[in-house]
Coordinates of C-alpha atoms in Angstrom, one line a residue:
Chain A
X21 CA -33.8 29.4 -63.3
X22 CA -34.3 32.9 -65.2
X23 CA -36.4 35.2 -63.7
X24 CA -38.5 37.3 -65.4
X25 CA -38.4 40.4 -63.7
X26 CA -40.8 43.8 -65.1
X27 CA -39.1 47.3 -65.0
X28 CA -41.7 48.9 -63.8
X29 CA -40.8 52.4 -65.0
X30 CA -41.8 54.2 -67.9
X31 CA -38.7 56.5 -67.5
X32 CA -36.3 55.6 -70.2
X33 CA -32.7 56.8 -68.0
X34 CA -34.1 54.8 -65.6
X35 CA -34.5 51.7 -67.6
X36 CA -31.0 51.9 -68.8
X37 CA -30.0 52.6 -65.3
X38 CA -31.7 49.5 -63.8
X39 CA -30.6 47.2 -67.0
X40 CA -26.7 48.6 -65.9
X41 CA -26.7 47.9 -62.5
X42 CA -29.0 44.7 -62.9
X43 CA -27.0 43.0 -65.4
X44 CA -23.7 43.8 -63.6
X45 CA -25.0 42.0 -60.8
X46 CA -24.5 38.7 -62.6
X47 CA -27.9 37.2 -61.6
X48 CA -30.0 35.4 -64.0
X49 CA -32.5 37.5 -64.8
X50 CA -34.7 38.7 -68.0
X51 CA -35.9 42.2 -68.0
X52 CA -39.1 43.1 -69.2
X53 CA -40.4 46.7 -70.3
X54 CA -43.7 47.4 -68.8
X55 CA -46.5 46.8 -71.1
X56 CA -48.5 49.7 -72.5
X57 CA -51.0 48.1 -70.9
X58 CA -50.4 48.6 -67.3
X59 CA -52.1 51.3 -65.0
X60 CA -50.4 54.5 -64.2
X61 CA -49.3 55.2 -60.9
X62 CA -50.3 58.5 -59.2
X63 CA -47.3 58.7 -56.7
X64 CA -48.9 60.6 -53.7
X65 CA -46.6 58.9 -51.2
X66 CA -45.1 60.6 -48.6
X67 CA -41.8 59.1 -49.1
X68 CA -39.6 57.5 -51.3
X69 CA -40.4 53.9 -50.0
X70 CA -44.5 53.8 -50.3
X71 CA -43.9 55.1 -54.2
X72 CA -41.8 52.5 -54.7
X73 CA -43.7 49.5 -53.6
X74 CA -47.0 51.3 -55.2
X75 CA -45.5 51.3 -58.0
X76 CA -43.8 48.1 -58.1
X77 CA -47.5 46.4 -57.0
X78 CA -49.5 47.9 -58.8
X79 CA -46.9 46.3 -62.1
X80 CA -47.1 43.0 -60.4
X81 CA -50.4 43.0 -60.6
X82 CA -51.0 43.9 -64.4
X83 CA -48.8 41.5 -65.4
X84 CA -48.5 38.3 -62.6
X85 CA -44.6 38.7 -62.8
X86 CA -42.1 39.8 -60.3
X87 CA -41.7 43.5 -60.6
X88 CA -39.0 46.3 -59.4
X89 CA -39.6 50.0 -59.0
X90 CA -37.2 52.9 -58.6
X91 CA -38.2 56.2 -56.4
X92 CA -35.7 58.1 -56.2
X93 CA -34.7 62.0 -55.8
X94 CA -32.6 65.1 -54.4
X95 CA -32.8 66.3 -50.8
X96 CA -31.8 69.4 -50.6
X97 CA -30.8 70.6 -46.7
X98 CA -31.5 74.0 -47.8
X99 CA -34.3 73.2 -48.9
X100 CA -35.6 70.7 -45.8
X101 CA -34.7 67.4 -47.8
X102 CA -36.8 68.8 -51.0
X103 CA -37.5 68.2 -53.6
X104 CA -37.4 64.9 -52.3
X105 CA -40.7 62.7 -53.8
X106 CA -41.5 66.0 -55.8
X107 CA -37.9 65.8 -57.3
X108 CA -39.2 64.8 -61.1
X109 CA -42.1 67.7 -61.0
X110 CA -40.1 70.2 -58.7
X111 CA -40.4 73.3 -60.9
X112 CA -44.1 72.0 -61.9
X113 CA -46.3 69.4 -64.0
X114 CA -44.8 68.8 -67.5
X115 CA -41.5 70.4 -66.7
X116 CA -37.9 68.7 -68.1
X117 CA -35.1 68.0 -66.0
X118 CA -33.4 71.4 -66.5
X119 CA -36.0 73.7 -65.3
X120 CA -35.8 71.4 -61.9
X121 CA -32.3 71.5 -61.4
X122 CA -32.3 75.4 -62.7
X123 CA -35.5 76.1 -60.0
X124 CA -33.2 74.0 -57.4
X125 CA -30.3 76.6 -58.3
X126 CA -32.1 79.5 -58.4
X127 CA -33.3 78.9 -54.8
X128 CA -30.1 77.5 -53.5
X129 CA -28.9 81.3 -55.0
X130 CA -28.4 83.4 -51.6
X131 CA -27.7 79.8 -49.5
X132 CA -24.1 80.2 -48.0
X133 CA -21.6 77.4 -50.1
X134 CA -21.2 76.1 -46.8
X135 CA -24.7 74.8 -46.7
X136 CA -25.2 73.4 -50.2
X137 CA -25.2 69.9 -48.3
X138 CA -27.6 67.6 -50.2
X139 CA -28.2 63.7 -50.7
X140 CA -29.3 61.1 -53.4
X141 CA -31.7 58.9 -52.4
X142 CA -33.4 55.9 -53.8
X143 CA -35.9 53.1 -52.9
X144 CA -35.7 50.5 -55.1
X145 CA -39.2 48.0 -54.5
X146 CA -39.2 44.0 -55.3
X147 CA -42.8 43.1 -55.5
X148 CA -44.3 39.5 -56.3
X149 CA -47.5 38.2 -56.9
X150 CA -49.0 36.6 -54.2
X151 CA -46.0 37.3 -52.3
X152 CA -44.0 39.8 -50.2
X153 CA -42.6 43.4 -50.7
X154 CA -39.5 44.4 -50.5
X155 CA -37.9 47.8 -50.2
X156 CA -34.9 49.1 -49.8
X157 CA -33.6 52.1 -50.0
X158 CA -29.7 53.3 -50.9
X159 CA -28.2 57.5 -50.1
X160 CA -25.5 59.0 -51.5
X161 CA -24.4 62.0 -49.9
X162 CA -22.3 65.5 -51.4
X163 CA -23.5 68.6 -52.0
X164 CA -24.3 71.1 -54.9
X165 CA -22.5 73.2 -57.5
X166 CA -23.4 76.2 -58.4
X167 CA -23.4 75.6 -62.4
X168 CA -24.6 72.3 -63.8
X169 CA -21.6 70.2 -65.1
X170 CA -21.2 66.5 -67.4
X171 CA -23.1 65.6 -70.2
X172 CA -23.6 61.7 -68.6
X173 CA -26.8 60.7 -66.4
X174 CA -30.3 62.6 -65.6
X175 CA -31.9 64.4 -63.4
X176 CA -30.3 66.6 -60.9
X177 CA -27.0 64.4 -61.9
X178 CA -25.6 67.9 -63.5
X179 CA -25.6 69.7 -60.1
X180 CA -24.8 67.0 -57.6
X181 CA -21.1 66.1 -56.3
X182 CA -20.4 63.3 -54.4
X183 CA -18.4 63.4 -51.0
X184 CA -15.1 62.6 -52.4
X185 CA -15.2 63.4 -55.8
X186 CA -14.3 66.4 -57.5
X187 CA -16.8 65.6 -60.6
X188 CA -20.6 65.3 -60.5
X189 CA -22.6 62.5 -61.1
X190 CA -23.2 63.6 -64.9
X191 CA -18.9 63.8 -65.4
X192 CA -18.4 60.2 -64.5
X193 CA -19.0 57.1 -66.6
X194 CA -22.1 55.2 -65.8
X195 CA -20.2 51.9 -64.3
X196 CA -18.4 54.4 -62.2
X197 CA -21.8 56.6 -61.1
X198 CA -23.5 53.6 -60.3
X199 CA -20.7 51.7 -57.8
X200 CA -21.4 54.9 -56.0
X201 CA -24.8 55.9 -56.7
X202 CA -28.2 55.7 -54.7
X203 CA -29.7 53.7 -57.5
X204 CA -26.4 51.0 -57.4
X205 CA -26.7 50.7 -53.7
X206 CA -30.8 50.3 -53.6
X207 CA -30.5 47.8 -56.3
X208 CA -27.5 45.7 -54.9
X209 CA -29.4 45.6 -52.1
X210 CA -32.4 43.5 -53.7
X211 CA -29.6 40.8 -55.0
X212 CA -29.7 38.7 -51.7
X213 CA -34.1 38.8 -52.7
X214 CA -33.9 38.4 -56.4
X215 CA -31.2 35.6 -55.9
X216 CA -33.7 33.4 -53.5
X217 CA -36.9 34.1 -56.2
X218 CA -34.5 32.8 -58.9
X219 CA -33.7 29.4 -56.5
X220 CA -37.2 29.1 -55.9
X221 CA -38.3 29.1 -59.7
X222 CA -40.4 32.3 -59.6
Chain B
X193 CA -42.2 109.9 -25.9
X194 CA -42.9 109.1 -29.6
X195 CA -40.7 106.5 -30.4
X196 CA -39.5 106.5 -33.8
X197 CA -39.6 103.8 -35.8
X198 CA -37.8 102.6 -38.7
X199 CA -39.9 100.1 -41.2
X200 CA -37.0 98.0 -42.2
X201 CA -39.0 96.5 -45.5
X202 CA -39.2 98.0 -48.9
X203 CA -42.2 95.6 -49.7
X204 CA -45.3 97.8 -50.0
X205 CA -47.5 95.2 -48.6
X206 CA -45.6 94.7 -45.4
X207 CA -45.0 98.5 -44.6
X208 CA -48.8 98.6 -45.1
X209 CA -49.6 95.6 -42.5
X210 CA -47.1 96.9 -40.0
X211 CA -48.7 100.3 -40.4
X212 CA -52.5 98.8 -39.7
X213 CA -51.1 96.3 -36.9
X214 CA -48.6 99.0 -35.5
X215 CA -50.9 101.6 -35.4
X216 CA -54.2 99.1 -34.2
X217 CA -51.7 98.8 -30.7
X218 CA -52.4 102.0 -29.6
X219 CA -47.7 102.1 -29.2
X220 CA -47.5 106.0 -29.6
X221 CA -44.6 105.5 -32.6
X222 CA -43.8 107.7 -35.5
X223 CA -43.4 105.3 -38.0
X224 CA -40.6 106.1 -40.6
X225 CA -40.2 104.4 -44.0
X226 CA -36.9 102.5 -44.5
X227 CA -34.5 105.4 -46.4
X228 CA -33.5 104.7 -50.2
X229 CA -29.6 104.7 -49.0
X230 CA -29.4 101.4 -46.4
X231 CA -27.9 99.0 -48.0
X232 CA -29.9 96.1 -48.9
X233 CA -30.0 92.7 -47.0
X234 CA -28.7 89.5 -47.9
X235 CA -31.5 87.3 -46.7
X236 CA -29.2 83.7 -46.1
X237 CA -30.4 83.2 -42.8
X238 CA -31.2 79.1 -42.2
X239 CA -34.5 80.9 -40.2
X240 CA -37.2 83.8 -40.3
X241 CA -35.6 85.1 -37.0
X242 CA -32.3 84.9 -38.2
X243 CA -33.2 86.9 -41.3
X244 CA -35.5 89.5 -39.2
X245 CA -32.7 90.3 -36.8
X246 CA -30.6 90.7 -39.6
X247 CA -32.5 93.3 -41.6
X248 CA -33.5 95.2 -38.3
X249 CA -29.6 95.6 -37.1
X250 CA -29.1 96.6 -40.8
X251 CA -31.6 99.3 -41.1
X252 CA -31.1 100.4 -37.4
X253 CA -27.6 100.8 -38.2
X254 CA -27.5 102.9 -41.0
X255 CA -30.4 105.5 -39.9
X256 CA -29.5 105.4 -35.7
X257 CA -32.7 104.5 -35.4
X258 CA -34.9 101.5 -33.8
X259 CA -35.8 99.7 -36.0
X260 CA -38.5 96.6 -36.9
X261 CA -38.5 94.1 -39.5
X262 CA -40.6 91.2 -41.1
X263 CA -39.4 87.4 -41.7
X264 CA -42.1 85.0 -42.7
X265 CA -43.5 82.7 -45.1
X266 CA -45.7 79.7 -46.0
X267 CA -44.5 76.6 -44.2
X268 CA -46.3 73.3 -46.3
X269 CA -46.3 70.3 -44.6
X270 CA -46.1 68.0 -47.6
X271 CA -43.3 70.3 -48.9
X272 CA -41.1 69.5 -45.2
X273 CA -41.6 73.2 -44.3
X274 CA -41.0 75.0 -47.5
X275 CA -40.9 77.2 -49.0
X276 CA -40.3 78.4 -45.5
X277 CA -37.6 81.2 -46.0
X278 CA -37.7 81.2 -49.5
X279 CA -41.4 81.7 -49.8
X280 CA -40.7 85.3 -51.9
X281 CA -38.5 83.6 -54.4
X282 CA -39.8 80.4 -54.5
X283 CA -40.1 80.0 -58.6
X284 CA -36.9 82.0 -58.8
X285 CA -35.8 85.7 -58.6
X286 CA -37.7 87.8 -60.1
X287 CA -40.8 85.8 -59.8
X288 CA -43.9 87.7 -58.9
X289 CA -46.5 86.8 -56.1
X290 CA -48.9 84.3 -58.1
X291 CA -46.0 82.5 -60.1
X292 CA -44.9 81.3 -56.4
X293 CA -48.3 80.1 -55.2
X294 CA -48.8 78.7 -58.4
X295 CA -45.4 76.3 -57.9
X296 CA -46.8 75.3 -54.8
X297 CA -50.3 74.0 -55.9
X298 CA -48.3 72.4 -59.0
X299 CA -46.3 71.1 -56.4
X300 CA -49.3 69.6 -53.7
X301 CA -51.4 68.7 -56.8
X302 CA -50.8 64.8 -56.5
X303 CA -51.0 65.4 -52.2
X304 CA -53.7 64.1 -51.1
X305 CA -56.3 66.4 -49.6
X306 CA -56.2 65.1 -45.7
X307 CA -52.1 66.1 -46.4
X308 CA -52.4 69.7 -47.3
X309 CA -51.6 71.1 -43.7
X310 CA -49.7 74.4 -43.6
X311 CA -48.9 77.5 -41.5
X312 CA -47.7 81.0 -41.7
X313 CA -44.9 81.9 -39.8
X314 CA -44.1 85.3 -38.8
X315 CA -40.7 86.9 -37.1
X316 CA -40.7 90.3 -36.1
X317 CA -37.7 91.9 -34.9
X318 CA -36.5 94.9 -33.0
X319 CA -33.0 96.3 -33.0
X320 CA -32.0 99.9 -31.0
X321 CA -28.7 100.9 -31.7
X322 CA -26.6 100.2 -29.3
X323 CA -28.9 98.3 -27.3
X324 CA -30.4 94.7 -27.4
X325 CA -32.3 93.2 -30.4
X326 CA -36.0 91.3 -30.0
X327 CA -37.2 88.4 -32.1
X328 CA -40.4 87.0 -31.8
X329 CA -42.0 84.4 -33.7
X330 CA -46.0 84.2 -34.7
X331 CA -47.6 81.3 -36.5
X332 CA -51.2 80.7 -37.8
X333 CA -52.1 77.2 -38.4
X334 CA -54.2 76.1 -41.5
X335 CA -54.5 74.3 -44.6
X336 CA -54.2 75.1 -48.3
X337 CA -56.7 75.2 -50.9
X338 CA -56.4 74.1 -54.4
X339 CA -57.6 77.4 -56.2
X340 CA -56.8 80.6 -55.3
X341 CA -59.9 82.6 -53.5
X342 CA -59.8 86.4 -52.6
X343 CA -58.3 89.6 -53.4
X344 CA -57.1 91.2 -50.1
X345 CA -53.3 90.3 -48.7
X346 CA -50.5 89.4 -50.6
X347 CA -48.2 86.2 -51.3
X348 CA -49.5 83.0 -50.5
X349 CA -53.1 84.6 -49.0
X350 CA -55.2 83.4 -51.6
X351 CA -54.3 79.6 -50.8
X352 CA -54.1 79.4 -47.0
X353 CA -56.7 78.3 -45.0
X354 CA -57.0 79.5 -41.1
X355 CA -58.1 76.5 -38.8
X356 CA -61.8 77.5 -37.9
X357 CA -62.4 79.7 -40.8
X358 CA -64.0 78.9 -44.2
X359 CA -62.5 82.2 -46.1
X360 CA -59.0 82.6 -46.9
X361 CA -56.6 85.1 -45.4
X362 CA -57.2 86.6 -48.6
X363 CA -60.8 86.7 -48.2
X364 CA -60.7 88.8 -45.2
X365 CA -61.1 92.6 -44.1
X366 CA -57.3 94.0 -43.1
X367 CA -58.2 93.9 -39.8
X368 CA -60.0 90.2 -39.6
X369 CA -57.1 89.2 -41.0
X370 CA -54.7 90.8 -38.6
X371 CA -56.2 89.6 -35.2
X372 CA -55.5 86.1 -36.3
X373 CA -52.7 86.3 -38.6
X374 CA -48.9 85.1 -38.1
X375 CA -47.6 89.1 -38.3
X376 CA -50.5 90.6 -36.3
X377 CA -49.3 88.1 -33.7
X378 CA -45.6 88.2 -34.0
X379 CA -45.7 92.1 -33.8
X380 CA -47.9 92.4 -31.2
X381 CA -46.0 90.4 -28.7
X382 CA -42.9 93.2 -29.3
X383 CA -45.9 95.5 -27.7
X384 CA -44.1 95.7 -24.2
X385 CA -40.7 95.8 -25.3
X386 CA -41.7 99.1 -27.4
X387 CA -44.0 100.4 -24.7
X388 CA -40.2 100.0 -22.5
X389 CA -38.3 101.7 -25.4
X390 CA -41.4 104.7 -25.4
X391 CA -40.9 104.6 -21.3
X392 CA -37.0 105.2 -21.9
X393 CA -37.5 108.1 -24.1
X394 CA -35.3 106.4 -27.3

């Protein structure tokens, strides 16, 4: 039967992201937005994983349904895998997604192009009431440009180009960024999971 | 003999700790300021030692002098051991002092308090012309506070800790600071090898 899963993101690109990849997956599943309603989540975990299963509990709980989370971020090897789980507030609190990716690039500025190496990386949580957790988490490794390029995606999308592409994440269509992406592979990942909930009538 | 000694920094602050820690050894060195025509340093290096050796073999080369310079930084645990190398332009070039310490408490504000461990790391290096080049490497271990307290050092001072002390490194006298600190260390363990360069009469 249909489950009726809770985004549990207030991040609108991520919503669309997860509704993408979800839906492509063929599983029969309604998507809820998170109510007004619910708590928010002070991600202090010290990695991707215990943000996203926080965050996917602490939805569960508000509203008794399954519930999926997305943490995700850039790890820079320059930069010792940073921003990492600071990726959305890198250049500080209240700060949009191009004074992160500009900070990024103005620190990158005097690493060699041979050491530009970076990766995607996403944990995508499946957490149900009364029941277990689930996390998983997907990579996507490239490395950085120098000057953000594409208009498509969010993030540090603009800056980051996959091992065997010659176009960021931002320059490819989102069907094509997310058969690649950390987010697409995280996600996938939960099918097998969401697939058993939806046998059992969750 | 008086060994002389080329400074290679052109940051006030340092030439004035190297002066204080240099001159608290008891070495008999005339120390000379780093002259306006070497050329300036690329600081790429993955590590303080590799970028300390660098700007010591740079400024020894261009005046035929020995010379000694500082690496060194703030090292945040919950930031994986940045801003490490790039603790000077951390918010970017051209960023002052308090803009970079400011990034990092933006950047620790949602890090729990038992997760704000930190050190200073310090490398000093020595290069003669036409002899060998020294690195050594000093570290103080501590902690960061949220606010910044004091008005004595420079960089990230006001917001580091020492283990066993309740002031900052920024709330100490020059010389307090110095016994414990990652630069009074580093520099004091090249002690023998310019005691050896005094002995050889560079």
């Amino acid at each position: 039967m249909t489950v009726r899963l809770v985004l549990a993101t207030r991040n609108p690109h991520k919503v669309q992201e997860l509704e993408q990849i979800l839906q492509a997956t063929g599983l029969d599943v309604s998507l809820e937005p998170m109510p007004g309603s619910a708590p928010d989540v002070v991600e202090d975990g010290l990695t991707f994983s215990q943000n996203a299963a926080k965050k996917a509990r602490s939805a569960a709980a508000a509203t008794g349904l399954p519930a999926v989370a997305d943490d995700s971020g850039l790890c820079v090897d320059a930069l010792n895998g940073m921003p990492g789980v600071l990726s959305a507030r890198w250049a500080g609190s209240g700060k949009d997604d191009l004074a992160n990716l500009r900070l990024v690039l103005d620190q990158v500025s005097d690493v060699p192009d041979s050491h530009l190496g970076a990766q995607f990386v996403c944990a995508a949580a499946l957490s149900v009431p009364g029941g277990p957790d689930t996390v998983v988490e997907g990579q996507v490794r490239g490395r950085l440009v120098r000057e953000p390029r594409g208009e498509g995606g969010f993030g540090y999308d603009p800056i980051f180009l996959p091992d065997g592409s010659d176009r960021t994440t931002a320059e490819m269509a989102a069907e094509e960024k997310h058969a690649i992406s950390h987010r697409g592979l995280a996600f996938r990942a939960l099918v097998p999971v969401l697939r058993d909930l939806s046998a059992q009538g969750a």
